[in-house]
Amino acid sequence: MSLVKNRLAHAVCLTLTALPATLYAQSAAPADNGAPVELDRLTVTGSLVRRVDVETASPVAVVDRQQIQQSGKQTLGDLLQALPGIAGDATNPQVNNGGGDGASTVSLRGLGDQRTLLLVDGHRVLNNDVNSIPANMIDHVEVLKVGASAMYGSDAIGGVVNFILRKNFEGGEVALNYGQTSRGDGARDGASFTFGKTWDRGNVVAGVDYNKQKSVSTADRAFSKYAMYLSSGSVLKRGSSRTPSGYYKLPAATLAANGCSPRGALTSDGNGGYKCYNGSADSYNYQAQNLLLTPQQRVGGFVLGSFNVTDNVQAYVNAYHNHTMSHYAIAPLPFDAQNDGITIGANNPYNPFGVEFGPNGYEFRSRFTTLGQRQGFYDTATDQDVLGLKGSFGDSSWIWNVNFDYGHYRQRSWNHGYVDYASLQTAIDAGQVNIFDQGNANTVAWMRSHESIPRFETTTIMRQWEASANGNLWELPAGSAQLAVGALYRKQSLDYTVSSNALINSDNTCAISSEACSSPLSGSFDVKEAYAQVFVPVLAQSSPVGAVNLTLSDRFSDYSSVRSSNNSASFQVEWRPIHDLMLRGTAAQVFRAPAIGDIYLGPTADSPNFTDPCIGYSGSGHANACAGVPAGWAGSGLSQANSIKSGSRYVGYQLKPEKGTSFDYGLVYSPEYVPGLSLNLDWWKVKLDDLIQSISAQTVADLCYNDDNSPYCSYIHRYAANTVSAGNINYIQTPVVNIGKLNTQGIDFGANYVLPETAFGKFNLALDTTYLHRYDIDTGDSIVHMAGRYSSSYGNYAHWRGRTQVGWKLGNWDASWTTRWVGKVQIGSGDPSQNMSADASTAGVVMKYGSQLYHALQVGYDMTDAHLRFDLGVDNLTNKQPPVMYQNNVLNANTDVSTYDTLGRYYWMRATYRF
């Protein structure tokens, strides 16, 4: 919530690092007559009422302006994703396949960015990309690490990240920065300008921010240049069977005549003949064509202003715009005649095998290298504007705030590297294209001239009206009881359009490759909410048991999208048995309403890993799961299945909100006998029911196989018994449903110590750690235990994560040494129920990886008279390389790109001029 009458005091950390620290409200200057000092009241994240004590029952970590600047990071995403409370698989510019739009998201407690609420100055924002927020607009960041649905509504399950604005900036500031890796690649440069002016009746702060990041190729790092697989205990440099040399599944007799296994295939030997396909020697190394760091260019601007309409009424505006250009690049287009609906007749003049390939024939796979890399380009614009009035009711303690919050997000994207399949089919039939020879001159010319570029556009709009008020209810012996109340109405819409060449058909194909097929989407919802919070100081510090405060919060939400209402409450207690020690606790109800895409997403093709439970089918039982499967079926030989992802409405499923509970119990100890020392310890737990998620193809098949009456059986579609592919999965529908539960808990510990000043300067030490004790996900057919493990499906859930920092300042010089570590993690499990293995061919294999420790150094110098400051820094000082996790366990670069540094040692510099 925003302040009205009292100015927001700047948050002050005890350290220079982004760690939990006690904040102190700025106090008024003492009067000459020795009158008592009256402290300002502040509204901090996690509270709707104004408090003198900024350290409340809610655990809040603070990243101040100095920390932002000294980190050397260009974007807020780079800064925040290093916090120990972040886990899972949040996206960032290191994510190439499955990313590439320049976004960075935040996943508090590893619960996903969809369960982490983002605010700018207490106002909900539309876009969860923190990189879209101009960094020079932000004064500090408050990270609330407890569920807060009762205060902020849907999505605040893992917590809240609140970006506080530089509303009181005065003067001008110009900053320039540059950086690159020790290998000379991954260069970035940026510039920002900020200006602020205050006058009697108001103020304005405005600025622009520009940054550009160049790409890094996977081929330029040893750990990522090859697609490396762990199979049968051996490390293999393998890739895809969709190779330019061709992959031909043929009649068993033909394969046997060539000395191949009946389940094998042929491929070109490079000399005009054919040989048995060998995955180790003949697969295509797609990895060398990918990116390790995606390129991006970003321009942002903002305006913050206020104007005192009367002595008791102030008008204000907070507005920012961001425009990002970015792209990803992956290997050339893989081709599969069956899945892509292309038929090559047995009598085709270039067909050397005399059998039909395609949907009703045998399998033929290839790689269209003549089209070049598949590249996706993104043009993204984000606008967030808040207009409001705030004021006070006369001379009373009550203040009010009414505002309109408008968010607009537009992303246009287009892809290169595709060909129109209808034209390709015509050319194949006419003999214009020799699809069996990618190097044929006529084929190359034809393919390049018939490239088909799919285009997509997403537009999301949010409009929110809110009114709130807070003030004192009555005076108690321990202080003022306070009440905050409010109501809001929000309407949100999403429109997604698809060009005709990518529009998915009823047979789950489109004019180009099925991987690019998509469906338009249009949907909206509105929500009405009312909320209240009561703060009651029960006992004063002078009482025999110390100070006790209670906070009760409640929020009523009525969402049109789920046709039901939701009520979330929370109870918080603070107890200070002595002045130095505060014990705190929070018990809260949390919820997440379905997003528009969860409900309205149209069908989209996917190819997830899959093991068919009907392999070896006896011919009896499991009639729905194994419909059309012949007895003794040996399987398709494929480790993937075609699936059709969609929203719930596409299959007639009615979604409901996720609901759960969040608990936090802890203490903050700041001993008077050790000035400058602060310790905090918190135990936390989150439980969720009815998770909103896309059900996996594997879960659909397993649930149906185990229960022939399962409602998910209707999602399985196999080839008919009278086709060559009888029994094989044609496709599986994987809509968004409510399925499963989540249970996670852990401990946070922090220590901050500002040492007494010495002749050698001022020193401060900081430690922030998180121990993840449990992270259990009930998928509907099994419970997955993720604590201490990595999985491509869920992300990285190392037991331990932490940061330390040593800060130093002497005169105009300052420096910092920061470490970040990610604890040991393992892939796979020996427990058969977990269905996890680090080996592609052997069940139950476990690979263990040690902790990763990164060092960063920064040194700065202030040229006071010249109004200049220079900062130099190096990240990943020891050039620590990421662990090789193998491509059968990850999607990008043989490692976990969401967690580990992939660039190596990185040098950066910044110059700042203030006037």
PDB file of N, CA and C in Angstrom, residues 330-362:
ATOM      1  N   ILE A 330      18.129 -22.384 -32.636  1.00  0.00           N
ATOM      2  CA  ILE A 330      18.340 -23.812 -32.401  1.00  0.00           C
ATOM      3  C   ILE A 330      18.640 -24.480 -33.737  1.00  0.00           C
ATOM      4  N   ALA A 331      18.894 -25.757 -33.699  1.00  0.00           N
ATOM      5  CA  ALA A 331      19.342 -26.498 -34.876  1.00  0.00           C
ATOM      6  C   ALA A 331      18.302 -26.457 -35.996  1.00  0.00           C
ATOM      7  N   PRO A 332      18.734 -26.692 -37.238  1.00  0.00           N
ATOM      8  CA  PRO A 332      17.793 -26.713 -38.369  1.00  0.00           C
ATOM      9  C   PRO A 332      16.632 -27.676 -38.139  1.00  0.00           C
ATOM     10  N   LEU A 333      15.594 -27.479 -38.919  1.00  0.00           N
ATOM     11  CA  LEU A 333      14.315 -28.160 -38.730  1.00  0.00           C
ATOM     12  C   LEU A 333      14.423 -29.680 -38.843  1.00  0.00           C
ATOM     13  N   PRO A 334      14.009 -30.421 -37.794  1.00  0.00           N
ATOM     14  CA  PRO A 334      13.897 -31.876 -37.920  1.00  0.00           C
ATOM     15  C   PRO A 334      12.639 -32.228 -38.702  1.00  0.00           C
ATOM     16  N   PHE A 335      12.713 -33.301 -39.478  1.00  0.00           N
ATOM     17  CA  PHE A 335      11.587 -33.702 -40.327  1.00  0.00           C
ATOM     18  C   PHE A 335      11.233 -35.142 -40.032  1.00  0.00           C
ATOM     19  N   ASP A 336       9.937 -35.395 -39.882  1.00  0.00           N
ATOM     20  CA  ASP A 336       9.419 -36.739 -39.672  1.00  0.00           C
ATOM     21  C   ASP A 336       8.194 -36.885 -40.565  1.00  0.00           C
ATOM     22  N   ALA A 337       8.300 -37.705 -41.604  1.00  0.00           N
ATOM     23  CA  ALA A 337       7.236 -37.810 -42.602  1.00  0.00           C
ATOM     24  C   ALA A 337       5.914 -38.208 -41.972  1.00  0.00           C
ATOM     25  N   GLN A 338       5.943 -39.126 -40.995  1.00  0.00           N
ATOM     26  CA  GLN A 338       4.694 -39.549 -40.356  1.00  0.00           C
ATOM     27  C   GLN A 338       4.041 -38.409 -39.603  1.00  0.00           C
ATOM     28  N   ASN A 339       4.797 -37.779 -38.725  1.00  0.00           N
ATOM     29  CA  ASN A 339       4.225 -36.732 -37.875  1.00  0.00           C
ATOM     30  C   ASN A 339       3.903 -35.467 -38.648  1.00  0.00           C
ATOM     31  N   ASP A 340       4.664 -35.198 -39.710  1.00  0.00           N
ATOM     32  CA  ASP A 340       4.470 -33.964 -40.459  1.00  0.00           C
ATOM     33  C   ASP A 340       3.521 -34.127 -41.638  1.00  0.00           C
ATOM     34  N   GLY A 341       2.929 -35.317 -41.784  1.00  0.00           N
ATOM     35  CA  GLY A 341       1.885 -35.512 -42.786  1.00  0.00           C
ATOM     36  C   GLY A 341       2.361 -35.486 -44.226  1.00  0.00           C
ATOM     37  N   ILE A 342       3.609 -35.833 -44.474  1.00  0.00           N
ATOM     38  CA  ILE A 342       4.165 -35.863 -45.831  1.00  0.00           C
ATOM     39  C   ILE A 342       4.260 -37.315 -46.305  1.00  0.00           C
ATOM     40  N   THR A 343       3.733 -37.569 -47.491  1.00  0.00           N
ATOM     41  CA  THR A 343       3.779 -38.917 -48.065  1.00  0.00           C
ATOM     42  C   THR A 343       4.780 -38.952 -49.221  1.00  0.00           C
ATOM     43  N   ILE A 344       5.704 -39.905 -49.158  1.00  0.00           N
ATOM     44  CA  ILE A 344       6.627 -40.161 -50.272  1.00  0.00           C
ATOM     45  C   ILE A 344       6.255 -41.534 -50.820  1.00  0.00           C
ATOM     46  N   GLY A 345       5.669 -41.537 -52.001  1.00  0.00           N
ATOM     47  CA  GLY A 345       5.155 -42.764 -52.564  1.00  0.00           C
ATOM     48  C   GLY A 345       6.235 -43.779 -52.875  1.00  0.00           C
ATOM     49  N   ALA A 346       5.808 -45.023 -52.912  1.00  0.00           N
ATOM     50  CA  ALA A 346       6.752 -46.100 -53.230  1.00  0.00           C
ATOM     51  C   ALA A 346       7.349 -45.920 -54.620  1.00  0.00           C
ATOM     52  N   ASN A 347       6.605 -45.269 -55.531  1.00  0.00           N
ATOM     53  CA  ASN A 347       7.068 -45.083 -56.911  1.00  0.00           C
ATOM     54  C   ASN A 347       7.719 -43.728 -57.156  1.00  0.00           C
ATOM     55  N   ASN A 348       7.965 -42.983 -56.089  1.00  0.00           N
ATOM     56  CA  ASN A 348       8.648 -41.695 -56.258  1.00  0.00           C
ATOM     57  C   ASN A 348       9.991 -41.923 -56.941  1.00  0.00           C
ATOM     58  N   PRO A 349      10.338 -41.122 -57.938  1.00  0.00           N
ATOM     59  CA  PRO A 349      11.568 -41.381 -58.713  1.00  0.00           C
ATOM     60  C   PRO A 349      12.841 -41.337 -57.877  1.00  0.00           C
ATOM     61  N   TYR A 350      12.818 -40.690 -56.730  1.00  0.00           N
ATOM     62  CA  TYR A 350      14.023 -40.617 -55.897  1.00  0.00           C
ATOM     63  C   TYR A 350      13.995 -41.620 -54.745  1.00  0.00           C
ATOM     64  N   ASN A 351      12.902 -42.375 -54.608  1.00  0.00           N
ATOM     65  CA  ASN A 351      12.755 -43.312 -53.495  1.00  0.00           C
ATOM     66  C   ASN A 351      13.520 -44.600 -53.803  1.00  0.00           C
ATOM     67  N   PRO A 352      14.607 -44.869 -53.099  1.00  0.00           N
ATOM     68  CA  PRO A 352      15.410 -46.056 -53.424  1.00  0.00           C
ATOM     69  C   PRO A 352      14.914 -47.338 -52.766  1.00  0.00           C
ATOM     70  N   PHE A 353      13.863 -47.260 -51.952  1.00  0.00           N
ATOM     71  CA  PHE A 353      13.467 -48.414 -51.163  1.00  0.00           C
ATOM     72  C   PHE A 353      12.191 -49.093 -51.663  1.00  0.00           C
ATOM     73  N   GLY A 354      11.413 -48.413 -52.495  1.00  0.00           N
ATOM     74  CA  GLY A 354      10.217 -49.020 -53.044  1.00  0.00           C
ATOM     75  C   GLY A 354       9.106 -49.243 -52.041  1.00  0.00           C
ATOM     76  N   VAL A 355       9.105 -48.502 -50.943  1.00  0.00           N
ATOM     77  CA  VAL A 355       8.014 -48.567 -49.962  1.00  0.00           C
ATOM     78  C   VAL A 355       7.520 -47.153 -49.719  1.00  0.00           C
ATOM     79  N   GLU A 356       6.302 -47.038 -49.246  1.00  0.00           N
ATOM     80  CA  GLU A 356       5.742 -45.724 -48.956  1.00  0.00           C
ATOM     81  C   GLU A 356       6.194 -45.251 -47.590  1.00  0.00           C
ATOM     82  N   PHE A 357       6.549 -43.972 -47.499  1.00  0.00           N
ATOM     83  CA  PHE A 357       6.853 -43.331 -46.224  1.00  0.00           C
ATOM     84  C   PHE A 357       5.781 -42.279 -45.943  1.00  0.00           C
ATOM     85  N   GLY A 358       5.426 -42.122 -44.674  1.00  0.00           N
ATOM     86  CA  GLY A 358       4.462 -41.097 -44.324  1.00  0.00           C
ATOM     87  C   GLY A 358       3.451 -41.563 -43.311  1.00  0.00           C
ATOM     88  N   PRO A 359       2.340 -40.856 -43.184  1.00  0.00           N
ATOM     89  CA  PRO A 359       1.342 -41.170 -42.153  1.00  0.00           C
ATOM     90  C   PRO A 359       0.788 -42.582 -42.256  1.00  0.00           C
ATOM     91  N   ASN A 360       0.674 -43.103 -43.468  1.00  0.00           N
ATOM     92  CA  ASN A 360       0.153 -44.458 -43.648  1.00  0.00           C
ATOM     93  C   ASN A 360       1.230 -45.422 -44.121  1.00  0.00           C
ATOM     94  N   GLY A 361       2.460 -45.034 -43.968  1.00  0.00           N
ATOM     95  CA  GLY A 361       3.565 -45.870 -44.415  1.00  0.00           C
ATOM     96  C   GLY A 361       4.638 -45.983 -43.353  1.00  0.00           C
ATOM     97  N   TYR A 362       5.859 -46.147 -43.798  1.00  0.00           N
ATOM     98  CA  TYR A 362       6.981 -46.328 -42.891  1.00  0.00           C
ATOM     99  C   TYR A 362       7.579 -44.971 -42.484  1.00  0.00           C
TER     100      TYR A 362
END
